[in-house]
């Protein structure tokens, strides 16, 4: 092991032929393996960074990332992906002055954009427990803002082992649709969300309820 100051780059270099360990009270706390994997609390990391701690009080080990700013848009973020312009992220963001309320946001990027403005928010869990899908201010417990006004923008529950299931969405005419998706794309129930008229087996809603058997 050698330890010296690399004066040409003003850095401190630590070299070991196989591994490097930093220990306190006789226990290794930080480990760097010969392959570059880093372990905190473990000397056998299987990933680029692995954290391990034995805790019996129910709290478990923590990885904490804090932004000490206190404005209504400060955030902390974990990025994952190929490189700086192609990745997704999980972000915690303050939504009130003083940072008292914090939302959890899931974002992704497409294409070759390199700055943060190209992030697309896909889902948000608010501090109050509401979930927004493509909606950053969900007003109900689950709030989906359709990307398209057809089956692709709505909800789909698929029958296991089959290529079809139940679909629910609002179409381009503003009608609520419950029907099938996948192999079958039948509009079973059509609802006029303004008048309350309902069509079963038909999209022609002229009266309060049209039933076609």
Phi, psi and omega in degrees: 000133177232143182225120181201168179267121176273095190294333183292334180239007179052049177226158178262124183248136175238122182243132174223144184289328183238312183203163176230133178231142172244127187230153170228144181047038176079005181242132179293126179255323180230129184231134175238115183280168182296335179272357178101352177292143182244131177240133172246113184086003178214146176254013178224056182293133178262357180232172180303322174221124179228130179245136183213139177202136177268114183230129183250008183262007177089353183274321180076169178287147182243144165244111187252129175232113185240142168251118187278001175291151185241027178266178188277005179228008180289146184211163169236145189218143170247124181254142179219135178159203185281308175200195192299332183257357180225088181199169174243169182211157169243126188229138169255130185227135177285138182244357178226156176300137183090352176067026184284328179251129185231127176261156174252125188237136176250123185234160174215164177236150173231150177077209188250018180299141184249347183251170186295339183292344181272359176294143175243123179281125182257323181207146179224137171247115184281166178297338178272357176099357177286148180244125177247129175254113188060023181222121184269359177223065185296130183265351179229177184299323171229121185231113181252119173265110186298134173284327177225149183269061178204192183302325182295337181264355185258207181257145183221122173248112186266138177288125182299133179084003180225165184256030177213169180183198185266136181236146176216127181199174173248125184278179185294341177274358180088011179268139174280130185239130167240125183197209182252166178212163182093236179299323179248142178226061182262133173276104184276314183234124178242128185237128172279108186288350177268307184273336184090359177294146185230137174242129178249115183080008179209152174259001180268094184258097181256332180236185186298325177209119174252122183243120179244120181246000000 
